[in-house]
Amino acid sequence: MNWKTASFAIGFSSIMLLAGCGDQPAEDGVVELELFSNKTENIGTYQGLIEKFEAEHDNIRVNLYAPPDAETLLRTRLVKDDMPDIVAIAGSALYGELTQANMLVNYEESPMLNNIQPAYLEMLSELEGNESTGIHGVPFAANANTVIYNKEKLADLGYEVPETWDEFIEVLTAAKEAGEVPIYFTLQDAWTAMPAWNSIAGVLQPEQFAERKTNGELTFKETHAEAAEKIHELLDYGHNRMYGIGYNDGNREFAQGNGVFYFQGNWAVPEILTTNPDLDLGVFAMPVSNEPEENKLVSGVDVLFATMQDTEYPEEAEAFISFMLEEEQSAQYMEEQAAFSVLEGVLSDDPYMEGIRQNFENGEITSFPDHFYPPGMGAENMIQEYLYRGDANSFLNRLDREWDQIQLRF
C-alpha cells in the first residue's frame, strides 16, 4: 500500500470494519469475480446481464455485491485491504480518490474507450487530477439533470419550452397567476435540491472550478452568488409544504397532475409513468442563462467500470467489462434503467427524452458540479438549509469552509 493509498485509508480509519467479499479462489477452473456496485436500483438488470455473461464464459462466475451505503462500505474495505475485483460506481469524487491512490487499472490505451463521447472522458480526467495520467475507468451509462414538465399544462398556458432564464421566469409567473403549481418541490429529502443546484451551478460556475477551488484560486463566495440567487428565486413558484414532501410523494403528485414543472433527473421519469402511464410529459435542460448557446444539459457518468490493481484476474475482469459494452448489453441496460449511452452516435429513442436529444447530438453537455465536491461535504444539506433560511452569505461561506476542512484532513 503506497503513501497515497495509506492517506486515503487513514481518513476512514474510525469506521467500524466489516467483513468483505474480495477475491474468491478458483475452484475446478472457475474464476470468481466480485462486482461491487454503488447502486441498488439496477440490481435486477445486472443480474440478468451477468447470467448472459456466465452462459458465454463458463469459466467465470461474477458475484454482484450492491449494499446500501455502498461508498462508505467500500472505504471501510479499503482500510481492511479487502477490495473487490471490479467496481461499478459513478464518475464522482470517489473515483478521483481511487485513481489518486493508484488503485485502478489504467485503460487509456484500451479499445474499450474508442467510441466513448470525449466529454465523458474529459470528466473522468478532471476527476483524476493533474497528478494522474491515463484513464482508469470505462464509462458505461450516463444520466442527466432535467426539468420534467407537463406538456398539456404548458400548452394550456400558451407557452412553449423556454430557452432563456427570463423566458423561464415568465412561464413560471404565468403558471402561478393561472392558479397552477409552477414547480413541484420535494425538499423534505435534501438531495432533491441538487438537480436544480447542479443545473444552475453547472452552467454558471467558472471552468475547472473544483480544481481551482482546491488550489485556493477561487471560492464559492466569489463565484456562486448568482447561482445561489437563482435557485432561491425559484422558491417563489413552489407550493405549501415544500419541506414536508419527499421524493416518492413528489413523483406521485406530479404524475397526478400537480405541478407544471418538476426538477429531477431522467431516473424519475419511469417512476412517474408507473403511476400514470398516460401522462404527457417531456424534459428539457434548465435555461439558466439568457444566452441560449450557453445553456447546456448537466450530464455525468452514472456508471463506470473500473478494475482494481490488486485483482488476481485482470483478464477476466476486462472480459466482463468488454461484454457489458457490447451493443446488445448496453441497449438492454439503457432501456431498463432509462439511462443514456456514453457512446458516440448512440442516442436514446425514448420519446419522453426528445427534448434533450439535441444536447447529446451536439455535445451540449456539462458535468455535475457536485461530482467534484469532496466526499462527506454534505452539500445537499447545506443547500436545503439555505433554501429554508435564505442567508446566501452564510451559505456560501459554509460551502467554502466545509470544502477547506475536508481538504485539510488529507
PDB file of N, CA, C and O in Angstrom, residues 218-280:
ATOM      1  N   LEU A 218     -10.052  30.058  -6.171  1.00  0.00           N
ATOM      2  CA  LEU A 218     -11.437  30.525  -6.239  1.00  0.00           C
ATOM      3  C   LEU A 218     -12.169  30.130  -4.967  1.00  0.00           C
ATOM      4  O   LEU A 218     -11.754  29.215  -4.251  1.00  0.00           O
ATOM      5  N   THR A 219     -13.282  30.801  -4.716  1.00  0.00           N
ATOM      6  CA  THR A 219     -14.155  30.440  -3.608  1.00  0.00           C
ATOM      7  C   THR A 219     -15.602  30.418  -4.099  1.00  0.00           C
ATOM      8  O   THR A 219     -15.942  31.024  -5.119  1.00  0.00           O
ATOM      9  N   PHE A 220     -16.443  29.709  -3.362  1.00  0.00           N
ATOM     10  CA  PHE A 220     -17.875  29.739  -3.652  1.00  0.00           C
ATOM     11  C   PHE A 220     -18.414  31.164  -3.504  1.00  0.00           C
ATOM     12  O   PHE A 220     -19.240  31.610  -4.295  1.00  0.00           O
ATOM     13  N   LYS A 221     -17.956  31.840  -2.483  1.00  0.00           N
ATOM     14  CA  LYS A 221     -18.473  33.187  -2.223  1.00  0.00           C
ATOM     15  C   LYS A 221     -18.201  34.118  -3.394  1.00  0.00           C
ATOM     16  O   LYS A 221     -19.032  34.964  -3.744  1.00  0.00           O
ATOM     17  N   GLU A 222     -17.048  33.954  -4.035  1.00  0.00           N
ATOM     18  CA  GLU A 222     -16.683  34.810  -5.166  1.00  0.00           C
ATOM     19  C   GLU A 222     -17.419  34.443  -6.448  1.00  0.00           C
ATOM     20  O   GLU A 222     -17.669  35.314  -7.287  1.00  0.00           O
ATOM     21  N   THR A 223     -17.750  33.165  -6.603  1.00  0.00           N
ATOM     22  CA  THR A 223     -18.185  32.687  -7.919  1.00  0.00           C
ATOM     23  C   THR A 223     -19.616  32.162  -7.989  1.00  0.00           C
ATOM     24  O   THR A 223     -20.131  31.955  -9.090  1.00  0.00           O
ATOM     25  N   HIS A 224     -20.262  31.922  -6.841  1.00  0.00           N
ATOM     26  CA  HIS A 224     -21.567  31.254  -6.862  1.00  0.00           C
ATOM     27  C   HIS A 224     -22.721  32.111  -6.347  1.00  0.00           C
ATOM     28  O   HIS A 224     -23.800  31.585  -6.057  1.00  0.00           O
ATOM     29  N   ALA A 225     -22.501  33.410  -6.266  1.00  0.00           N
ATOM     30  CA  ALA A 225     -23.576  34.278  -5.772  1.00  0.00           C
ATOM     31  C   ALA A 225     -24.783  34.241  -6.712  1.00  0.00           C
ATOM     32  O   ALA A 225     -25.938  34.191  -6.254  1.00  0.00           O
ATOM     33  N   GLU A 226     -24.552  34.276  -8.016  1.00  0.00           N
ATOM     34  CA  GLU A 226     -25.668  34.252  -8.961  1.00  0.00           C
ATOM     35  C   GLU A 226     -26.412  32.919  -8.891  1.00  0.00           C
ATOM     36  O   GLU A 226     -27.653  32.886  -8.947  1.00  0.00           O
ATOM     37  N   ALA A 227     -25.674  31.825  -8.769  1.00  0.00           N
ATOM     38  CA  ALA A 227     -26.319  30.517  -8.653  1.00  0.00           C
ATOM     39  C   ALA A 227     -27.194  30.462  -7.406  1.00  0.00           C
ATOM     40  O   ALA A 227     -28.327  29.955  -7.442  1.00  0.00           O
ATOM     41  N   ALA A 228     -26.677  30.983  -6.279  1.00  0.00           N
ATOM     42  CA  ALA A 228     -27.447  30.988  -5.036  1.00  0.00           C
ATOM     43  C   ALA A 228     -28.700  31.837  -5.192  1.00  0.00           C
ATOM     44  O   ALA A 228     -29.791  31.465  -4.725  1.00  0.00           O
ATOM     45  N   GLU A 229     -28.566  32.987  -5.828  1.00  0.00           N
ATOM     46  CA  GLU A 229     -29.715  33.870  -6.008  1.00  0.00           C
ATOM     47  C   GLU A 229     -30.787  33.216  -6.881  1.00  0.00           C
ATOM     48  O   GLU A 229     -31.985  33.269  -6.567  1.00  0.00           O
ATOM     49  N   LYS A 230     -30.369  32.558  -7.947  1.00  0.00           N
ATOM     50  CA  LYS A 230     -31.346  31.994  -8.880  1.00  0.00           C
ATOM     51  C   LYS A 230     -32.070  30.785  -8.299  1.00  0.00           C
ATOM     52  O   LYS A 230     -33.279  30.624  -8.503  1.00  0.00           O
ATOM     53  N   ILE A 231     -31.371  29.919  -7.584  1.00  0.00           N
ATOM     54  CA  ILE A 231     -32.069  28.768  -7.033  1.00  0.00           C
ATOM     55  C   ILE A 231     -33.064  29.218  -5.972  1.00  0.00           C
ATOM     56  O   ILE A 231     -34.159  28.651  -5.844  1.00  0.00           O
ATOM     57  N   HIS A 232     -32.727  30.268  -5.235  1.00  0.00           N
ATOM     58  CA  HIS A 232     -33.664  30.757  -4.225  1.00  0.00           C
ATOM     59  C   HIS A 232     -34.862  31.439  -4.874  1.00  0.00           C
ATOM     60  O   HIS A 232     -35.990  31.348  -4.356  1.00  0.00           O
ATOM     61  N   GLU A 233     -34.655  32.101  -5.980  1.00  0.00           N
ATOM     62  CA  GLU A 233     -35.758  32.737  -6.691  1.00  0.00           C
ATOM     63  C   GLU A 233     -36.809  31.724  -7.121  1.00  0.00           C
ATOM     64  O   GLU A 233     -38.011  32.025  -7.149  1.00  0.00           O
ATOM     65  N   LEU A 234     -36.386  30.527  -7.437  1.00  0.00           N
ATOM     66  CA  LEU A 234     -37.325  29.501  -7.891  1.00  0.00           C
ATOM     67  C   LEU A 234     -38.334  29.117  -6.813  1.00  0.00           C
ATOM     68  O   LEU A 234     -39.424  28.624  -7.118  1.00  0.00           O
ATOM     69  N   LEU A 235     -37.971  29.345  -5.539  1.00  0.00           N
ATOM     70  CA  LEU A 235     -38.897  29.011  -4.455  1.00  0.00           C
ATOM     71  C   LEU A 235     -40.179  29.824  -4.527  1.00  0.00           C
ATOM     72  O   LEU A 235     -41.216  29.408  -4.003  1.00  0.00           O
ATOM     73  N   ASP A 236     -40.128  30.996  -5.164  1.00  0.00           N
ATOM     74  CA  ASP A 236     -41.323  31.827  -5.291  1.00  0.00           C
ATOM     75  C   ASP A 236     -42.423  31.126  -6.082  1.00  0.00           C
ATOM     76  O   ASP A 236     -43.578  31.561  -6.052  1.00  0.00           O
ATOM     77  N   TYR A 237     -42.050  30.071  -6.776  1.00  0.00           N
ATOM     78  CA  TYR A 237     -43.005  29.385  -7.653  1.00  0.00           C
ATOM     79  C   TYR A 237     -43.292  27.962  -7.167  1.00  0.00           C
ATOM     80  O   TYR A 237     -43.687  27.101  -7.932  1.00  0.00           O
ATOM     81  N   GLY A 238     -43.099  27.768  -5.876  1.00  0.00           N
ATOM     82  CA  GLY A 238     -43.359  26.466  -5.282  1.00  0.00           C
ATOM     83  C   GLY A 238     -44.768  26.353  -4.732  1.00  0.00           C
ATOM     84  O   GLY A 238     -45.712  26.949  -5.256  1.00  0.00           O
ATOM     85  N   HIS A 239     -44.923  25.676  -3.621  1.00  0.00           N
ATOM     86  CA  HIS A 239     -46.246  25.349  -3.088  1.00  0.00           C
ATOM     87  C   HIS A 239     -46.147  25.208  -1.579  1.00  0.00           C
ATOM     88  O   HIS A 239     -45.047  25.262  -0.991  1.00  0.00           O
ATOM     89  N   ASN A 240     -47.268  25.020  -0.928  1.00  0.00           N
ATOM     90  CA  ASN A 240     -47.272  24.795   0.504  1.00  0.00           C
ATOM     91  C   ASN A 240     -46.598  23.462   0.834  1.00  0.00           C
ATOM     92  O   ASN A 240     -46.639  22.525   0.053  1.00  0.00           O
ATOM     93  N   ARG A 241     -45.982  23.404   1.992  1.00  0.00           N
ATOM     94  CA  ARG A 241     -45.350  22.182   2.496  1.00  0.00           C
ATOM     95  C   ARG A 241     -44.223  21.670   1.586  1.00  0.00           C
ATOM     96  O   ARG A 241     -44.015  20.480   1.439  1.00  0.00           O
ATOM     97  N   MET A 242     -43.489  22.594   0.989  1.00  0.00           N
ATOM     98  CA  MET A 242     -42.370  22.168   0.138  1.00  0.00           C
ATOM     99  C   MET A 242     -41.352  21.342   0.914  1.00  0.00           C
ATOM    100  O   MET A 242     -40.697  20.465   0.346  1.00  0.00           O
ATOM    101  N   TYR A 243     -41.224  21.627   2.230  1.00  0.00           N
ATOM    102  CA  TYR A 243     -40.234  20.929   3.045  1.00  0.00           C
ATOM    103  C   TYR A 243     -40.835  19.732   3.773  1.00  0.00           C
ATOM    104  O   TYR A 243     -40.162  19.086   4.569  1.00  0.00           O
ATOM    105  N   GLY A 244     -42.099  19.436   3.478  1.00  0.00           N
ATOM    106  CA  GLY A 244     -42.749  18.304   4.112  1.00  0.00           C
ATOM    107  C   GLY A 244     -43.087  17.192   3.140  1.00  0.00           C
ATOM    108  O   GLY A 244     -43.756  16.224   3.506  1.00  0.00           O
ATOM    109  N   ILE A 245     -42.630  17.326   1.907  1.00  0.00           N
ATOM    110  CA  ILE A 245     -42.926  16.344   0.865  1.00  0.00           C
ATOM    111  C   ILE A 245     -41.621  15.800   0.307  1.00  0.00           C
ATOM    112  O   ILE A 245     -40.719  16.564  -0.045  1.00  0.00           O
ATOM    113  N   GLY A 246     -41.511  14.464   0.244  1.00  0.00           N
ATOM    114  CA  GLY A 246     -40.292  13.820  -0.223  1.00  0.00           C
ATOM    115  C   GLY A 246     -40.394  13.353  -1.665  1.00  0.00           C
ATOM    116  O   GLY A 246     -41.417  13.534  -2.337  1.00  0.00           O
ATOM    117  N   TYR A 247     -39.327  12.717  -2.089  1.00  0.00           N
ATOM    118  CA  TYR A 247     -39.179  12.317  -3.492  1.00  0.00           C
ATOM    119  C   TYR A 247     -40.299  11.393  -3.971  1.00  0.00           C
ATOM    120  O   TYR A 247     -40.916  11.639  -5.013  1.00  0.00           O
ATOM    121  N   ASN A 248     -40.564  10.335  -3.234  1.00  0.00           N
ATOM    122  CA  ASN A 248     -41.573   9.372  -3.687  1.00  0.00           C
ATOM    123  C   ASN A 248     -42.957  10.010  -3.782  1.00  0.00           C
ATOM    124  O   ASN A 248     -43.697   9.779  -4.752  1.00  0.00           O
ATOM    125  N   ASP A 249     -43.295  10.822  -2.782  1.00  0.00           N
ATOM    126  CA  ASP A 249     -44.584  11.515  -2.818  1.00  0.00           C
ATOM    127  C   ASP A 249     -44.622  12.513  -3.969  1.00  0.00           C
ATOM    128  O   ASP A 249     -45.658  12.687  -4.621  1.00  0.00           O
ATOM    129  N   GLY A 250     -43.500  13.165  -4.213  1.00  0.00           N
ATOM    130  CA  GLY A 250     -43.445  14.134  -5.304  1.00  0.00           C
ATOM    131  C   GLY A 250     -43.656  13.491  -6.667  1.00  0.00           C
ATOM    132  O   GLY A 250     -44.368  14.035  -7.521  1.00  0.00           O
ATOM    133  N   ASN A 251     -43.059  12.329  -6.860  1.00  0.00           N
ATOM    134  CA  ASN A 251     -43.280  11.615  -8.117  1.00  0.00           C
ATOM    135  C   ASN A 251     -44.755  11.307  -8.312  1.00  0.00           C
ATOM    136  O   ASN A 251     -45.305  11.469  -9.411  1.00  0.00           O
ATOM    137  N   ARG A 252     -45.372  10.867  -7.241  1.00  0.00           N
ATOM    138  CA  ARG A 252     -46.790  10.512  -7.329  1.00  0.00           C
ATOM    139  C   ARG A 252     -47.659  11.743  -7.574  1.00  0.00           C
ATOM    140  O   ARG A 252     -48.576  11.723  -8.405  1.00  0.00           O
ATOM    141  N   GLU A 253     -47.368  12.829  -6.868  1.00  0.00           N
ATOM    142  CA  GLU A 253     -48.168  14.042  -7.028  1.00  0.00           C
ATOM    143  C   GLU A 253     -48.024  14.624  -8.430  1.00  0.00           C
ATOM    144  O   GLU A 253     -49.011  15.038  -9.043  1.00  0.00           O
ATOM    145  N   PHE A 254     -46.804  14.665  -8.932  1.00  0.00           N
ATOM    146  CA  PHE A 254     -46.610  15.202 -10.279  1.00  0.00           C
ATOM    147  C   PHE A 254     -47.299  14.314 -11.309  1.00  0.00           C
ATOM    148  O   PHE A 254     -47.894  14.804 -12.270  1.00  0.00           O
ATOM    149  N   ALA A 255     -47.232  13.008 -11.107  1.00  0.00           N
ATOM    150  CA  ALA A 255     -47.896  12.080 -12.023  1.00  0.00           C
ATOM    151  C   ALA A 255     -49.401  12.317 -12.050  1.00  0.00           C
ATOM    152  O   ALA A 255     -50.064  12.110 -13.083  1.00  0.00           O
ATOM    153  N   GLN A 256     -49.939  12.786 -10.935  1.00  0.00           N
ATOM    154  CA  GLN A 256     -51.376  13.012 -10.835  1.00  0.00           C
ATOM    155  C   GLN A 256     -51.785  14.417 -11.257  1.00  0.00           C
ATOM    156  O   GLN A 256     -52.942  14.806 -11.077  1.00  0.00           O
ATOM    157  N   GLY A 257     -50.832  15.163 -11.823  1.00  0.00           N
ATOM    158  CA  GLY A 257     -51.173  16.468 -12.387  1.00  0.00           C
ATOM    159  C   GLY A 257     -50.915  17.654 -11.498  1.00  0.00           C
ATOM    160  O   GLY A 257     -51.331  18.779 -11.830  1.00  0.00           O
ATOM    161  N   ASN A 258     -50.214  17.461 -10.399  1.00  0.00           N
ATOM    162  CA  ASN A 258     -49.883  18.577  -9.512  1.00  0.00           C
ATOM    163  C   ASN A 258     -48.519  19.143  -9.898  1.00  0.00           C
ATOM    164  O   ASN A 258     -47.495  18.525  -9.635  1.00  0.00           O
ATOM    165  N   GLY A 259     -48.532  20.286 -10.534  1.00  0.00           N
ATOM    166  CA  GLY A 259     -47.287  20.931 -10.943  1.00  0.00           C
ATOM    167  C   GLY A 259     -47.120  20.964 -12.435  1.00  0.00           C
ATOM    168  O   GLY A 259     -47.507  20.032 -13.144  1.00  0.00           O
ATOM    169  N   VAL A 260     -46.565  22.080 -12.896  1.00  0.00           N
ATOM    170  CA  VAL A 260     -46.242  22.210 -14.324  1.00  0.00           C
ATOM    171  C   VAL A 260     -44.825  21.712 -14.579  1.00  0.00           C
ATOM    172  O   VAL A 260     -44.558  21.027 -15.569  1.00  0.00           O
ATOM    173  N   PHE A 261     -43.906  22.040 -13.660  1.00  0.00           N
ATOM    174  CA  PHE A 261     -42.503  21.659 -13.800  1.00  0.00           C
ATOM    175  C   PHE A 261     -42.045  20.899 -12.554  1.00  0.00           C
ATOM    176  O   PHE A 261     -42.570  21.094 -11.450  1.00  0.00           O
ATOM    177  N   TYR A 262     -41.044  20.066 -12.763  1.00  0.00           N
ATOM    178  CA  TYR A 262     -40.532  19.195 -11.698  1.00  0.00           C
ATOM    179  C   TYR A 262     -39.046  19.018 -11.952  1.00  0.00           C
ATOM    180  O   TYR A 262     -38.637  18.574 -13.025  1.00  0.00           O
ATOM    181  N   PHE A 263     -38.208  19.383 -10.979  1.00  0.00           N
ATOM    182  CA  PHE A 263     -36.759  19.303 -11.149  1.00  0.00           C
ATOM    183  C   PHE A 263     -36.262  17.936 -10.704  1.00  0.00           C
ATOM    184  O   PHE A 263     -36.198  17.651  -9.501  1.00  0.00           O
ATOM    185  N   GLN A 264     -35.912  17.102 -11.659  1.00  0.00           N
ATOM    186  CA  GLN A 264     -35.364  15.790 -11.341  1.00  0.00           C
ATOM    187  C   GLN A 264     -34.521  15.306 -12.515  1.00  0.00           C
ATOM    188  O   GLN A 264     -34.502  15.907 -13.584  1.00  0.00           O
ATOM    189  N   GLY A 265     -33.847  14.192 -12.298  1.00  0.00           N
ATOM    190  CA  GLY A 265     -33.077  13.582 -13.370  1.00  0.00           C
ATOM    191  C   GLY A 265     -33.932  12.638 -14.192  1.00  0.00           C
ATOM    192  O   GLY A 265     -35.106  12.384 -13.877  1.00  0.00           O
ATOM    193  N   ASN A 266     -33.328  12.102 -15.232  1.00  0.00           N
ATOM    194  CA  ASN A 266     -34.044  11.169 -16.105  1.00  0.00           C
ATOM    195  C   ASN A 266     -34.540   9.941 -15.352  1.00  0.00           C
ATOM    196  O   ASN A 266     -35.497   9.288 -15.747  1.00  0.00           O
ATOM    197  N   TRP A 267     -33.883   9.639 -14.215  1.00  0.00           N
ATOM    198  CA  TRP A 267     -34.251   8.459 -13.431  1.00  0.00           C
ATOM    199  C   TRP A 267     -35.670   8.546 -12.860  1.00  0.00           C
ATOM    200  O   TRP A 267     -36.259   7.525 -12.526  1.00  0.00           O
ATOM    201  N   ALA A 268     -36.214   9.757 -12.747  1.00  0.00           N
ATOM    202  CA  ALA A 268     -37.551   9.907 -12.159  1.00  0.00           C
ATOM    203  C   ALA A 268     -38.661   9.623 -13.160  1.00  0.00           C
ATOM    204  O   ALA A 268     -39.794   9.330 -12.753  1.00  0.00           O
ATOM    205  N   VAL A 269     -38.361   9.695 -14.456  1.00  0.00           N
ATOM    206  CA  VAL A 269     -39.410   9.538 -15.465  1.00  0.00           C
ATOM    207  C   VAL A 269     -40.103   8.175 -15.378  1.00  0.00           C
ATOM    208  O   VAL A 269     -41.337   8.102 -15.377  1.00  0.00           O
ATOM    209  N   PRO A 270     -39.373   7.060 -15.301  1.00  0.00           N
ATOM    210  CA  PRO A 270     -40.069   5.766 -15.188  1.00  0.00           C
ATOM    211  C   PRO A 270     -40.951   5.678 -13.944  1.00  0.00           C
ATOM    212  O   PRO A 270     -42.035   5.078 -13.992  1.00  0.00           O
ATOM    213  N   GLU A 271     -40.493   6.280 -12.832  1.00  0.00           N
ATOM    214  CA  GLU A 271     -41.286   6.253 -11.608  1.00  0.00           C
ATOM    215  C   GLU A 271     -42.596   7.015 -11.803  1.00  0.00           C
ATOM    216  O   GLU A 271     -43.666   6.568 -11.365  1.00  0.00           O
ATOM    217  N   ILE A 272     -42.532   8.154 -12.448  1.00  0.00           N
ATOM    218  CA  ILE A 272     -43.731   8.959 -12.680  1.00  0.00           C
ATOM    219  C   ILE A 272     -44.694   8.223 -13.600  1.00  0.00           C
ATOM    220  O   ILE A 272     -45.901   8.159 -13.352  1.00  0.00           O
ATOM    221  N   LEU A 273     -44.161   7.629 -14.649  1.00  0.00           N
ATOM    222  CA  LEU A 273     -45.025   6.954 -15.620  1.00  0.00           C
ATOM    223  C   LEU A 273     -45.591   5.650 -15.084  1.00  0.00           C
ATOM    224  O   LEU A 273     -46.622   5.175 -15.572  1.00  0.00           O
ATOM    225  N   THR A 274     -44.952   5.080 -14.085  1.00  0.00           N
ATOM    226  CA  THR A 274     -45.524   3.894 -13.446  1.00  0.00           C
ATOM    227  C   THR A 274     -46.848   4.249 -12.764  1.00  0.00           C
ATOM    228  O   THR A 274     -47.813   3.481 -12.793  1.00  0.00           O
ATOM    229  N   THR A 275     -46.874   5.434 -12.168  1.00  0.00           N
ATOM    230  CA  THR A 275     -48.090   5.901 -11.512  1.00  0.00           C
ATOM    231  C   THR A 275     -49.153   6.308 -12.522  1.00  0.00           C
ATOM    232  O   THR A 275     -50.334   6.015 -12.354  1.00  0.00           O
ATOM    233  N   ASN A 276     -48.715   6.990 -13.576  1.00  0.00           N
ATOM    234  CA  ASN A 276     -49.668   7.473 -14.583  1.00  0.00           C
ATOM    235  C   ASN A 276     -49.073   7.296 -15.978  1.00  0.00           C
ATOM    236  O   ASN A 276     -48.444   8.210 -16.509  1.00  0.00           O
ATOM    237  N   PRO A 277     -49.256   6.139 -16.591  1.00  0.00           N
ATOM    238  CA  PRO A 277     -48.677   5.877 -17.912  1.00  0.00           C
ATOM    239  C   PRO A 277     -49.202   6.802 -19.002  1.00  0.00           C
ATOM    240  O   PRO A 277     -48.560   6.940 -20.052  1.00  0.00           O
ATOM    241  N   ASP A 278     -50.335   7.443 -18.760  1.00  0.00           N
ATOM    242  CA  ASP A 278     -50.938   8.298 -19.779  1.00  0.00           C
ATOM    243  C   ASP A 278     -50.504   9.752 -19.682  1.00  0.00           C
ATOM    244  O   ASP A 278     -50.923  10.584 -20.498  1.00  0.00           O
ATOM    245  N   LEU A 279     -49.679  10.061 -18.690  1.00  0.00           N
ATOM    246  CA  LEU A 279     -49.243  11.449 -18.532  1.00  0.00           C
ATOM    247  C   LEU A 279     -48.393  11.874 -19.721  1.00  0.00           C
ATOM    248  O   LEU A 279     -47.434  11.200 -20.091  1.00  0.00           O
ATOM    249  N   ASP A 280     -48.725  13.006 -20.309  1.00  0.00           N
ATOM    250  CA  ASP A 280     -47.976  13.533 -21.453  1.00  0.00           C
ATOM    251  C   ASP A 280     -46.879  14.445 -20.909  1.00  0.00           C
ATOM    252  O   ASP A 280     -47.096  15.634 -20.655  1.00  0.00           O
TER     253      ASP A 280
END
